[in-house]
JSON list of C-alpha atoms and ligand atoms in Angstrom, two decimals:
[
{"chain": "A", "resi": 280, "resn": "UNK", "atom": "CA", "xyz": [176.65, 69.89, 429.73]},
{"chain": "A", "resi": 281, "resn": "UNK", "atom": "CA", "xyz": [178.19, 67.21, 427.56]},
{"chain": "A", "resi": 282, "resn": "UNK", "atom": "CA", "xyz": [175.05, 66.33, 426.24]},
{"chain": "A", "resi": 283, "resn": "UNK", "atom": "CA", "xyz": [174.72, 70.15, 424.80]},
{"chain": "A", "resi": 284, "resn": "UNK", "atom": "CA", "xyz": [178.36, 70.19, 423.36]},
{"chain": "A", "resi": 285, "resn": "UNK", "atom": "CA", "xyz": [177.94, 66.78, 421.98]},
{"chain": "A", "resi": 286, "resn": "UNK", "atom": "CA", "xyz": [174.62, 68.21, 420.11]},
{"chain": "A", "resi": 287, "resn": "UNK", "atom": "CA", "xyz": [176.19, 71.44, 418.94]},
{"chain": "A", "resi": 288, "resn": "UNK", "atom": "CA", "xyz": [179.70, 69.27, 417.67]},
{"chain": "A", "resi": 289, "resn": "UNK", "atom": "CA", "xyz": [176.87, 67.10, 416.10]},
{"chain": "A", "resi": 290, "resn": "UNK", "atom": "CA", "xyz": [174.82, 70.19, 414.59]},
{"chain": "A", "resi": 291, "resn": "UNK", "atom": "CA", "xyz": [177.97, 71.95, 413.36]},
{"chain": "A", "resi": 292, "resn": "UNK", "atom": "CA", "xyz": [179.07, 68.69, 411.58]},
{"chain": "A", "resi": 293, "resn": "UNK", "atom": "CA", "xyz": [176.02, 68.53, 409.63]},
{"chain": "A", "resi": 294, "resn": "UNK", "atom": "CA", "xyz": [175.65, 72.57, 408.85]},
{"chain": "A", "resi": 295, "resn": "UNK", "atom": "CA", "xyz": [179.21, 71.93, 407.18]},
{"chain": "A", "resi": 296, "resn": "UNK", "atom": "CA", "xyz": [178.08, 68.84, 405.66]},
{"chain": "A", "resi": 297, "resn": "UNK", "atom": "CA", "xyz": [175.39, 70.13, 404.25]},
{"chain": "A", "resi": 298, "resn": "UNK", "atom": "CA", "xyz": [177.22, 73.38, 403.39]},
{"chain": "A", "resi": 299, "resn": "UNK", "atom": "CA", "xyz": [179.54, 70.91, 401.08]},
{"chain": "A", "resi": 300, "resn": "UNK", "atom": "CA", "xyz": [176.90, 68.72, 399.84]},
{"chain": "A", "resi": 301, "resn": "UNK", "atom": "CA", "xyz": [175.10, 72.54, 398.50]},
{"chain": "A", "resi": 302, "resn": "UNK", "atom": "CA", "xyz": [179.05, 73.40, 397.21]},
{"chain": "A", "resi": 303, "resn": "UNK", "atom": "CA", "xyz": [178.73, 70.64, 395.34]},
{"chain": "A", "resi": 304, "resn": "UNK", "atom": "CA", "xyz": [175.70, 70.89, 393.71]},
{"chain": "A", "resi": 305, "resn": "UNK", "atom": "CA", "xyz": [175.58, 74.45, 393.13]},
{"chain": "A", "resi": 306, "resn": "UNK", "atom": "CA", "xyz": [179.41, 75.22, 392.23]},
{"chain": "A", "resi": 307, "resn": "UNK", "atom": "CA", "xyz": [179.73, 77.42, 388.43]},
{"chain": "A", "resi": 308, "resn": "UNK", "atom": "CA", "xyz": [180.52, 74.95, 385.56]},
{"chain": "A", "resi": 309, "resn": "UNK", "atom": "CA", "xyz": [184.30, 74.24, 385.74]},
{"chain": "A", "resi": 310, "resn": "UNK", "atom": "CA", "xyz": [184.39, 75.16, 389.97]},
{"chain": "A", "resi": 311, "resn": "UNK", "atom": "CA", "xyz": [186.53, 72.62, 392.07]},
{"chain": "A", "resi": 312, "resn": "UNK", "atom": "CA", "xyz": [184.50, 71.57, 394.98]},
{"chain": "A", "resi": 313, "resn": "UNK", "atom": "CA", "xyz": [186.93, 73.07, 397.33]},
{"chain": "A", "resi": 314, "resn": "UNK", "atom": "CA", "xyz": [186.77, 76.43, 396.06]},
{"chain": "A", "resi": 315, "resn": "UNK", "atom": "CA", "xyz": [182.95, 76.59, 396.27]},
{"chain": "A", "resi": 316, "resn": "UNK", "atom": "CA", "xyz": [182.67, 75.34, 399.55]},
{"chain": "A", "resi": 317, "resn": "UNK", "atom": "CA", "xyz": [184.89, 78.04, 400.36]},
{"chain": "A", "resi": 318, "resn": "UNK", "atom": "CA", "xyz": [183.13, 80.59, 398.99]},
{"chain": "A", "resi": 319, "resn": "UNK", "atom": "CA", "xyz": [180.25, 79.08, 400.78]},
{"chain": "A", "resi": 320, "resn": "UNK", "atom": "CA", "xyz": [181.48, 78.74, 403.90]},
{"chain": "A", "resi": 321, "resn": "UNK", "atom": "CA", "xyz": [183.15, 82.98, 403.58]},
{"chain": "A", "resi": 322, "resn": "UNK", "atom": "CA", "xyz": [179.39, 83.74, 403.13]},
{"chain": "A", "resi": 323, "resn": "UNK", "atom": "CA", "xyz": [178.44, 82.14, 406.23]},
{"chain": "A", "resi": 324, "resn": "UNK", "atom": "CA", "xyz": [181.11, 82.73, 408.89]},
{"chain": "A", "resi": 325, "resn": "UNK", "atom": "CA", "xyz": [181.67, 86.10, 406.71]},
{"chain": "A", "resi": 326, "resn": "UNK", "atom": "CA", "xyz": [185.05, 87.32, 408.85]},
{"chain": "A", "resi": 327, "resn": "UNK", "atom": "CA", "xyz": [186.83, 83.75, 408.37]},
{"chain": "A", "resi": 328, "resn": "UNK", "atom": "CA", "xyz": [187.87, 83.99, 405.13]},
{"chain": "A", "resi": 329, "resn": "UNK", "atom": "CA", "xyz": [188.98, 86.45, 402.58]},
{"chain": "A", "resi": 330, "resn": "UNK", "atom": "CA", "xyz": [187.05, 88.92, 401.86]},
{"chain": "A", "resi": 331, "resn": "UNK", "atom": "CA", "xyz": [186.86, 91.39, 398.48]},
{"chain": "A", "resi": 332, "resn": "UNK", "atom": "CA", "xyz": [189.13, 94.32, 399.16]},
{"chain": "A", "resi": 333, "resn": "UNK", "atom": "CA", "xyz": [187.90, 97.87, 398.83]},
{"chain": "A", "resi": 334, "resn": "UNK", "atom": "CA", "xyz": [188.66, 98.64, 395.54]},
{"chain": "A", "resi": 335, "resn": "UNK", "atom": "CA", "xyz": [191.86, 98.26, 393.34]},
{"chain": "A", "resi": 336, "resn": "UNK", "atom": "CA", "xyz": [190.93, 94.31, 392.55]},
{"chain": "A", "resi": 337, "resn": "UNK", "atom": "CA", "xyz": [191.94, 91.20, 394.67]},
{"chain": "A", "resi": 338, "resn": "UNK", "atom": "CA", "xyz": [191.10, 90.10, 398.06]},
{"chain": "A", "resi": 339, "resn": "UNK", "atom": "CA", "xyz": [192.85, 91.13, 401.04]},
{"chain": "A", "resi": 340, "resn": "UNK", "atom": "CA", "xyz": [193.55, 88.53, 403.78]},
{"chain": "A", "resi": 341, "resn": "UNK", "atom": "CA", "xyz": [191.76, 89.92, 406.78]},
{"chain": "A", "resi": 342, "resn": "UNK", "atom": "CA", "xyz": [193.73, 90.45, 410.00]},
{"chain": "A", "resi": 343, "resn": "UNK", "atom": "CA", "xyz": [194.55, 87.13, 412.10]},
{"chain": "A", "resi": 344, "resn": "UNK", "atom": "CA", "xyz": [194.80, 84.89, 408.77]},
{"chain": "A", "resi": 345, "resn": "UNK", "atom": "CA", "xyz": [198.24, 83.89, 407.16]},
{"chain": "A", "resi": 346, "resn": "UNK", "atom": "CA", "xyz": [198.87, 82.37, 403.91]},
{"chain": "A", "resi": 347, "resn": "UNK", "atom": "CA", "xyz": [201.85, 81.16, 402.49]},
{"chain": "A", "resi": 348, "resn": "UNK", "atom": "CA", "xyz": [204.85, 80.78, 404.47]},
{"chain": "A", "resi": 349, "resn": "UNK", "atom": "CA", "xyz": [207.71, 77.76, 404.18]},
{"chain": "A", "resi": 350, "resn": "UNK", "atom": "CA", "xyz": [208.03, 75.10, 401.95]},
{"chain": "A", "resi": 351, "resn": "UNK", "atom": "CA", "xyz": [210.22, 72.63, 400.23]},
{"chain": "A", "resi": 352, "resn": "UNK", "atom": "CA", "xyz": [210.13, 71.54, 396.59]},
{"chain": "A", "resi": 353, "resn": "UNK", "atom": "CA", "xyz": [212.12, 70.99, 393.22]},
{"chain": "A", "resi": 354, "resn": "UNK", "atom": "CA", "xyz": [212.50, 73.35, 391.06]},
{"chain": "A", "resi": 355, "resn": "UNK", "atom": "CA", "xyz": [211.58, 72.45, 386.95]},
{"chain": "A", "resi": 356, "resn": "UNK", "atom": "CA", "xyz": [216.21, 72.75, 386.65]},
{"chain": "A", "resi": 357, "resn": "UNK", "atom": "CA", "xyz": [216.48, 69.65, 389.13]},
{"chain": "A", "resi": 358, "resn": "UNK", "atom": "CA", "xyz": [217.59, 72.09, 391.89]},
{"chain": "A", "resi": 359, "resn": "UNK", "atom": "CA", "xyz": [215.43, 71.89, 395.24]},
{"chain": "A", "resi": 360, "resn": "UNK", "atom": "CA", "xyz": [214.54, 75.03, 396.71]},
{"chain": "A", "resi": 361, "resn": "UNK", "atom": "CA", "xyz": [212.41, 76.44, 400.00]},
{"chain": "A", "resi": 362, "resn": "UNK", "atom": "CA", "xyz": [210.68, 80.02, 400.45]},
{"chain": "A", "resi": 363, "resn": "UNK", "atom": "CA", "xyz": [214.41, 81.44, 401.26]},
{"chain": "A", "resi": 364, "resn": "UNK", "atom": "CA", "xyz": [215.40, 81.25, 398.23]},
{"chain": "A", "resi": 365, "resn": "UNK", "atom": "CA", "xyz": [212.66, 83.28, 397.29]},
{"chain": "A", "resi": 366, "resn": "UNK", "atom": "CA", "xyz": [213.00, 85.84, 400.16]},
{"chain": "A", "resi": 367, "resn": "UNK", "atom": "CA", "xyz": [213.10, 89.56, 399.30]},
{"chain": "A", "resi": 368, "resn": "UNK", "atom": "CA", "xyz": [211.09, 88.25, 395.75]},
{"chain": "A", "resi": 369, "resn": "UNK", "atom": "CA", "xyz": [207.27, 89.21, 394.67]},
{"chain": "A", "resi": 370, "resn": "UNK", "atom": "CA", "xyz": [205.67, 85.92, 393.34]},
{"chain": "A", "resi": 371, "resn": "UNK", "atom": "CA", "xyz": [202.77, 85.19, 391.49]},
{"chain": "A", "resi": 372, "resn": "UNK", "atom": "CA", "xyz": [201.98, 81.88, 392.56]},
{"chain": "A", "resi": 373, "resn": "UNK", "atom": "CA", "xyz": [199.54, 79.58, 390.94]},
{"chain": "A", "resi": 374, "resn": "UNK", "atom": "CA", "xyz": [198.32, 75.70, 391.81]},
{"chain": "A", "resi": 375, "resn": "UNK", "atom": "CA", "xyz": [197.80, 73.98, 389.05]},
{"chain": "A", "resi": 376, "resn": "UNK", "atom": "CA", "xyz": [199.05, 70.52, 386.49]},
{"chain": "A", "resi": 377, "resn": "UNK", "atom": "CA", "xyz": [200.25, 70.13, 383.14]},
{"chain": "A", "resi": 378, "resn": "UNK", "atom": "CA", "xyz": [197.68, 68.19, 381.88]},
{"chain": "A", "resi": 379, "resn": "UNK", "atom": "CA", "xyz": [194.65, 70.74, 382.77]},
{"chain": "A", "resi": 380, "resn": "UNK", "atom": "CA", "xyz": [192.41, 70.94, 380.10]},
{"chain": "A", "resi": 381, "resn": "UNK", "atom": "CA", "xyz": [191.09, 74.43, 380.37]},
{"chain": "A", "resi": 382, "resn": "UNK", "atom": "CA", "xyz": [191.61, 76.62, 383.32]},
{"chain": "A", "resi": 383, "resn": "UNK", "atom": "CA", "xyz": [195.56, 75.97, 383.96]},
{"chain": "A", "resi": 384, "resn": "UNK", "atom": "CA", "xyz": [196.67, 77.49, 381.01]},
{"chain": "A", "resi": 385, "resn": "UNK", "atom": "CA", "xyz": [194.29, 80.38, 381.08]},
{"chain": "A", "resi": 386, "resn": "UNK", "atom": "CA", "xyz": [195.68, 81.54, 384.41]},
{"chain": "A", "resi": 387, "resn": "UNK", "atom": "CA", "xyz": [198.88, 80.73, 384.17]},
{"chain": "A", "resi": 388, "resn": "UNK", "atom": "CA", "xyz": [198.51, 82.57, 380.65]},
{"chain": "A", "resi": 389, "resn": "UNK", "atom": "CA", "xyz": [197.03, 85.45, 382.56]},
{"chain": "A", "resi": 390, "resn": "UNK", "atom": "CA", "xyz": [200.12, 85.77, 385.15]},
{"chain": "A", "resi": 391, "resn": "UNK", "atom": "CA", "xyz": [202.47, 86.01, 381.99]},
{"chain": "A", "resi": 392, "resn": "UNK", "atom": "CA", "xyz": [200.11, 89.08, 380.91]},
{"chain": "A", "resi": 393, "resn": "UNK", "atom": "CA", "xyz": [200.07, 90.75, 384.39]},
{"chain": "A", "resi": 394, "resn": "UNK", "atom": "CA", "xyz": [204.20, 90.52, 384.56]},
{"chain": "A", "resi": 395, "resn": "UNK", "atom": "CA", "xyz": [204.32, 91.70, 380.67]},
{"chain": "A", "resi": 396, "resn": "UNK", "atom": "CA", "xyz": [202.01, 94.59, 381.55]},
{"chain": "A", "resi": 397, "resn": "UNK", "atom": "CA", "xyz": [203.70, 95.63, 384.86]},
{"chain": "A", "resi": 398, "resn": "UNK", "atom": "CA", "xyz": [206.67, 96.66, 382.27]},
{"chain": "A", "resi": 399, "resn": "UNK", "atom": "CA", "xyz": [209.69, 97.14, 384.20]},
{"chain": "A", "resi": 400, "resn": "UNK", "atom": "CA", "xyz": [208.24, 96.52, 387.24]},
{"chain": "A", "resi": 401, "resn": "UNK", "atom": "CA", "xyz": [207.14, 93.58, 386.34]},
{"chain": "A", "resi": 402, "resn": "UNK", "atom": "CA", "xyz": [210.90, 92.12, 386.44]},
{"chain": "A", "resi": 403, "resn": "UNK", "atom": "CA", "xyz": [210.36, 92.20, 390.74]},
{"chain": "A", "resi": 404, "resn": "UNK", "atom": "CA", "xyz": [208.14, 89.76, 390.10]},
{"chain": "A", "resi": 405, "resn": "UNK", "atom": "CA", "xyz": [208.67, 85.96, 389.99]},
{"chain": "A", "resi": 406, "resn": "UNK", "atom": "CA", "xyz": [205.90, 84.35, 388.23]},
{"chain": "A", "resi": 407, "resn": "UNK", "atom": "CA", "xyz": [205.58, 80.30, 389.54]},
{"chain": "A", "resi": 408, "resn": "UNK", "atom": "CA", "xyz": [203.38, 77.36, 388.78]},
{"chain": "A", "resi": 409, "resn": "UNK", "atom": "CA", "xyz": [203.49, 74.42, 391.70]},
{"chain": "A", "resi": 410, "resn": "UNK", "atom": "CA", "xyz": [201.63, 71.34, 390.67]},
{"chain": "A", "resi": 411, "resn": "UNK", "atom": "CA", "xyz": [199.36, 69.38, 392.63]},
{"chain": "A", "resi": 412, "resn": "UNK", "atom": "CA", "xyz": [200.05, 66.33, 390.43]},
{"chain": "A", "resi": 413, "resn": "UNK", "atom": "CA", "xyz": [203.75, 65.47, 391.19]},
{"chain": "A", "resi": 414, "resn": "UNK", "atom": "CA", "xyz": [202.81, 61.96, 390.00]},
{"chain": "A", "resi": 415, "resn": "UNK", "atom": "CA", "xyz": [202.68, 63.12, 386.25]},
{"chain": "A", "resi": 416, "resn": "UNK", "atom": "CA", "xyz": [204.57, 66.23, 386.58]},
{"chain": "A", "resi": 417, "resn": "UNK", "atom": "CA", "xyz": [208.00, 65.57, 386.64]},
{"chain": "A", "resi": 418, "resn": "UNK", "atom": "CA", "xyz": [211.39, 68.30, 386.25]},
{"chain": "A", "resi": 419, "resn": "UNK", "atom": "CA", "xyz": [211.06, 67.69, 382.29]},
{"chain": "A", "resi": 420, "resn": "UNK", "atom": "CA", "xyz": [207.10, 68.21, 381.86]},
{"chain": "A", "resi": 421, "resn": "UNK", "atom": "CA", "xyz": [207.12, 71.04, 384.17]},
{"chain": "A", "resi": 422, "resn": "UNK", "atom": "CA", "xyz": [210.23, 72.62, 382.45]},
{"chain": "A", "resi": 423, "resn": "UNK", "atom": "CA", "xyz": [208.36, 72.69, 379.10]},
{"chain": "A", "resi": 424, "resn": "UNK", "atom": "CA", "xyz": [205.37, 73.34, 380.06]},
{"chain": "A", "resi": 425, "resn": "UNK", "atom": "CA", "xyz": [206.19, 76.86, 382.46]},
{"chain": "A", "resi": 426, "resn": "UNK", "atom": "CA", "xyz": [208.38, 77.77, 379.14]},
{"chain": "A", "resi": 427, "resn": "UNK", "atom": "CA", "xyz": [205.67, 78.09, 377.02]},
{"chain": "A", "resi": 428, "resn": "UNK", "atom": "CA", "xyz": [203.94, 80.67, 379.35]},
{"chain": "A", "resi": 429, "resn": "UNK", "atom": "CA", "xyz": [206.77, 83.20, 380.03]},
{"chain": "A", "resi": 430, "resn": "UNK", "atom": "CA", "xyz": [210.22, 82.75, 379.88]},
{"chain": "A", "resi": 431, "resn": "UNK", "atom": "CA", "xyz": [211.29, 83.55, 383.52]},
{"chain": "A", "resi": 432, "resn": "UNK", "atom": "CA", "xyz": [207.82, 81.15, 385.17]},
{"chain": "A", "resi": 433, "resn": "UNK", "atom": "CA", "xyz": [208.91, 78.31, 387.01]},
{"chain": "A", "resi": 434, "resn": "UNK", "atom": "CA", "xyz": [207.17, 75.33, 387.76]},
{"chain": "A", "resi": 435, "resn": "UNK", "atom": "CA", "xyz": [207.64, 73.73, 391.21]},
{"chain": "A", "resi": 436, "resn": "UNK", "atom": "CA", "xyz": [207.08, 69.83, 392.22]},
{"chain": "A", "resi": 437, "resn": "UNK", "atom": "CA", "xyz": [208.22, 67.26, 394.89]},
{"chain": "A", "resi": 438, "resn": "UNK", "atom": "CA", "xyz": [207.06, 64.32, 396.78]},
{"chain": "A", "resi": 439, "resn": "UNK", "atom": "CA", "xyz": [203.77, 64.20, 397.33]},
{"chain": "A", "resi": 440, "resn": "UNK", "atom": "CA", "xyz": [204.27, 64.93, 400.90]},
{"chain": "A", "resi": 441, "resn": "UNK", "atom": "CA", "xyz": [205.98, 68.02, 400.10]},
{"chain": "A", "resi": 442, "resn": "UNK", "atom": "CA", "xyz": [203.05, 69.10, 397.83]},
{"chain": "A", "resi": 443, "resn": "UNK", "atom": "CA", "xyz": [200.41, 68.34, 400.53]},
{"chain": "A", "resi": 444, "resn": "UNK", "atom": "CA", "xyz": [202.46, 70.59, 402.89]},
{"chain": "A", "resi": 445, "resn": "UNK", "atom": "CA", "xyz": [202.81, 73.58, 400.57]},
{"chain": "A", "resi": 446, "resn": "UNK", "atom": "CA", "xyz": [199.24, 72.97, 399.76]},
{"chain": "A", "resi": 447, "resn": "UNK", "atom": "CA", "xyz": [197.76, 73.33, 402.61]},
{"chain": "A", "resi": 448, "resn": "UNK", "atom": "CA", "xyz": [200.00, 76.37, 404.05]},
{"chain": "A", "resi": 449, "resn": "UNK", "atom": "CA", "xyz": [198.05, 77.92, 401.16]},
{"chain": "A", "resi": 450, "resn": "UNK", "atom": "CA", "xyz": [195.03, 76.51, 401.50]},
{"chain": "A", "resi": 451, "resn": "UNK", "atom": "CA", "xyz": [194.75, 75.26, 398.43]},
{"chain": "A", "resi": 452, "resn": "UNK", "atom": "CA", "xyz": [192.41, 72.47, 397.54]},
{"chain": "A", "resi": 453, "resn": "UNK", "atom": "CA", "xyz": [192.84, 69.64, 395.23]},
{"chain": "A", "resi": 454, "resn": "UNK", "atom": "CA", "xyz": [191.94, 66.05, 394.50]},
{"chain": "A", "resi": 455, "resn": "UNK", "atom": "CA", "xyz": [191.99, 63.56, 391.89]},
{"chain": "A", "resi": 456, "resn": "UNK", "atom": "CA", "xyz": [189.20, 62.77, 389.61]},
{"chain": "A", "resi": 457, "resn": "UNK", "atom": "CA", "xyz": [188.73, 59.79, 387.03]},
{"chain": "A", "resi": 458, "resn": "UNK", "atom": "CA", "xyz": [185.78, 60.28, 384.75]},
{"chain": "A", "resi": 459, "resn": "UNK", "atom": "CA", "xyz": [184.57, 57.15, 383.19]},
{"chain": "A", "resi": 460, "resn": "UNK", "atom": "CA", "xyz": [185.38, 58.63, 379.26]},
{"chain": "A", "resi": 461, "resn": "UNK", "atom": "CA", "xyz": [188.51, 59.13, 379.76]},
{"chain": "A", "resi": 462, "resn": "UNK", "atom": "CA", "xyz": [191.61, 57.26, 380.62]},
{"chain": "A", "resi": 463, "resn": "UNK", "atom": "CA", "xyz": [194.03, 59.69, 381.88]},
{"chain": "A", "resi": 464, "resn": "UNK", "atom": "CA", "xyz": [192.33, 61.42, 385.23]},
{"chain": "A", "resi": 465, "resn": "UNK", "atom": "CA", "xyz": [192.27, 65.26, 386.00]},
{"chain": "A", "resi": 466, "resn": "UNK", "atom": "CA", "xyz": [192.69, 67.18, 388.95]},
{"chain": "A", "resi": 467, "resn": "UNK", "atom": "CA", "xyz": [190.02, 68.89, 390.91]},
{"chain": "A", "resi": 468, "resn": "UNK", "atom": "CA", "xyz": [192.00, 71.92, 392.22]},
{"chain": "A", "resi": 469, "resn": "UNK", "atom": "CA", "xyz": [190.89, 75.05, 393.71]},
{"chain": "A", "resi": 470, "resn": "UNK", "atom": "CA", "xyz": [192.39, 78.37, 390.83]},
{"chain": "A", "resi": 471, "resn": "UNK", "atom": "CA", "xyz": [193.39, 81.31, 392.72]},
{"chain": "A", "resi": 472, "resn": "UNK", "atom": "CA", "xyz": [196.45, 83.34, 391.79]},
{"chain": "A", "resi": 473, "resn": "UNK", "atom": "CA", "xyz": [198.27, 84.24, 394.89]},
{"chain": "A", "resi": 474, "resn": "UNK", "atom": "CA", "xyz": [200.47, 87.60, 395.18]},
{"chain": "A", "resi": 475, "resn": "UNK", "atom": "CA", "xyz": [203.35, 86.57, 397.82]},
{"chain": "A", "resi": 476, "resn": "UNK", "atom": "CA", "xyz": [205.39, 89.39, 399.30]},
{"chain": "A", "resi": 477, "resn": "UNK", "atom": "CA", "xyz": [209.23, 89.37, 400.18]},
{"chain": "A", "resi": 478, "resn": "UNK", "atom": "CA", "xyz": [208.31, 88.11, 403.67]},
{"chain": "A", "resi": 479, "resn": "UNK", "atom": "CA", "xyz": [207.10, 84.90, 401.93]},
{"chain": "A", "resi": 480, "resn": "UNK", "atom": "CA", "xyz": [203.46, 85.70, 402.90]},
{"chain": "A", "resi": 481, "resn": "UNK", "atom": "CA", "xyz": [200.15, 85.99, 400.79]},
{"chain": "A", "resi": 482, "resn": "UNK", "atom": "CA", "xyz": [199.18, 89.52, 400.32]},
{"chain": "A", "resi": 483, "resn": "UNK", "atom": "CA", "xyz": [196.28, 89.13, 397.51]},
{"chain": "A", "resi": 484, "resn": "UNK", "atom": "CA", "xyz": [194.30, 86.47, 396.22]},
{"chain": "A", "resi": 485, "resn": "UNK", "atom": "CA", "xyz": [192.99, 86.83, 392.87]},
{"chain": "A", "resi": 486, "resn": "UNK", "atom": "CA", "xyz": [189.56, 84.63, 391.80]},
{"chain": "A", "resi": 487, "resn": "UNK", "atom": "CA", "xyz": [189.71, 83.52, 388.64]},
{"chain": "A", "resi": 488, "resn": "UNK", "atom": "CA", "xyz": [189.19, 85.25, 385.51]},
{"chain": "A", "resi": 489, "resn": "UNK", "atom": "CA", "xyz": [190.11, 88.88, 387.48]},
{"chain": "A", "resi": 490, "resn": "UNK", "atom": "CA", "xyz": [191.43, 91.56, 384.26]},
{"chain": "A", "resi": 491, "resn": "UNK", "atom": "CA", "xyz": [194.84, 91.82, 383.85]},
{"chain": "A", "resi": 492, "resn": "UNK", "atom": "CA", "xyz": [194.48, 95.79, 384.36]},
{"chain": "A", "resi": 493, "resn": "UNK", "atom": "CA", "xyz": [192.61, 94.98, 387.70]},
{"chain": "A", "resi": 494, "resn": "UNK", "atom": "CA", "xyz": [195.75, 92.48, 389.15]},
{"chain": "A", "resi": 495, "resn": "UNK", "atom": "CA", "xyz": [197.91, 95.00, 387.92]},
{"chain": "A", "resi": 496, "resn": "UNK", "atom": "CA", "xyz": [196.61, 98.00, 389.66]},
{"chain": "A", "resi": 497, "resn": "UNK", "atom": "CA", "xyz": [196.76, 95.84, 392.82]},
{"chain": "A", "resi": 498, "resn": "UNK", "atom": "CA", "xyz": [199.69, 94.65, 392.36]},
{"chain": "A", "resi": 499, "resn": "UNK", "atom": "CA", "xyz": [200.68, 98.20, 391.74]},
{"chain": "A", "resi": 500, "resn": "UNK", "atom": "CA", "xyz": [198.78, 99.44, 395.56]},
{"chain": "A", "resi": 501, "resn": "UNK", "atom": "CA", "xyz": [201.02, 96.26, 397.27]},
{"chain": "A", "resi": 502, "resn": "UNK", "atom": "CA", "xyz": [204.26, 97.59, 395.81]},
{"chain": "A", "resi": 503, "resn": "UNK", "atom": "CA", "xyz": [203.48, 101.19, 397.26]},
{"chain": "A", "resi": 504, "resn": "UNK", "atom": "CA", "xyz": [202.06, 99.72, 400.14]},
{"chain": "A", "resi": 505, "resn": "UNK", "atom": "CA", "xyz": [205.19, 98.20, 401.20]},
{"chain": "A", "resi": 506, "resn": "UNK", "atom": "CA", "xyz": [208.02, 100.98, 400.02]},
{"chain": "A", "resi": 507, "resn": "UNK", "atom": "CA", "xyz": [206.07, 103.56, 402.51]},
{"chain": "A", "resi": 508, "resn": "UNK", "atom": "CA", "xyz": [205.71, 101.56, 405.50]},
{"chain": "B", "resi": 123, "resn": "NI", "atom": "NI1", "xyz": [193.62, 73.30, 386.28]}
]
């Protein structure tokens, strides 16, 4: 009996190596690792992780899986603040660093659209970068950089302890990377936009590069969603 549980431990390490090893190699140009073996591993356990929603753009947690919840960090002002100070808010929540080359700044820039679009509505809606590089990203960097996005983002750090914590509540994946051309290193991170209710919980993730009219009309569904229940 041992014998059979120590082979299937043994076989289900390697499908999920290998399943990381194929993430790796076969992730789009520009994918983090994390992300891919993610995607991956939705396509083989299927009911583990998101899935698309039916219609109105997003993907809708399925039942049994949480996202989100507390956390404790430093706002870009200096002033620390947990998911209380948020409660009763809609955020648009994005994991991400200053220096990002590329995709940062197009989602970020994206969120600033959504909120812009949403008109009025828009204003229930908190839109919030936390970095996964709290070594570089300090009060003043963030506080410059969320200001050049939209002028209500904020931009969340703390220790790195506090980061890993709010990271993985969210499942977000991220690690450092230090390619031999260039001095300064980047950060692999995983680039989904997160819609968190009042409760403090994920509602919607959005992949990247989802329209602006598509996170709006889901954003849109969530509102009405809520008000009627
Ligand atoms: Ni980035």
């Amino acid at each position: 009996m041992l014998k059979v549980i120590r082979y299937s431990a043994l076989a289900l390490l390697a499908m999920i190596g290998g399943l990381w090893g194929y993430a790796w190699t076969s992730r789009a140009p520009g994918q983090g690792v994390g992300e891919a073996f993610a995607e991956r591993l939705a396509a083989v356990f299927g009911q583990q992780m998101p899935l698309p929603a039916a219609g109105g753009g997003g993907v809708q947690l399925p039942a049994g899986i949480s996202l989100g919840g507390a956390f404790s960090l430093t706002r870009q002002d200096g002033v620390a603040v947990t998911e209380r100070d948020y409660a009763g808010r809609w955020l648009l929540v994005y994991f991400g660093f200053t220096y990002c080359p590329d995709v940062c700044p197009t989602e970020l820039g994206r969120i600033a659209d959504v909120i812009d679009a949403m008109g009025p509505a828009g204003e229930r809606v908190t839109p919030m970068l936390i970095t996964v590089d709290p070594e570089r990203d300090t009060q003043a960097a963030l506080a410059d950089y969320v200001s050049r996005f939209h002028p209500r983002m904020q931009g969340l750090t703390g220790t790195p302890e506090q980061v890993a914590e709010v990271a993985r509540r969210y499942r977000v994946f991220y690690s450092r990377v230090q390619r031999p051309d260039m001095s300064a290193y980047l950060m692999d991170h995983s680039s989904f936009v997160y819609l968190v209710g009042p409760d403090g919980r994920v509602r919607l993730l959005f992949r990247p590069e989802t329209a602006v009219e598509e996170m709006v009309r889901a954003i849109d569904i969530q509102f009405r969603t809520l008000t009627s229940s």
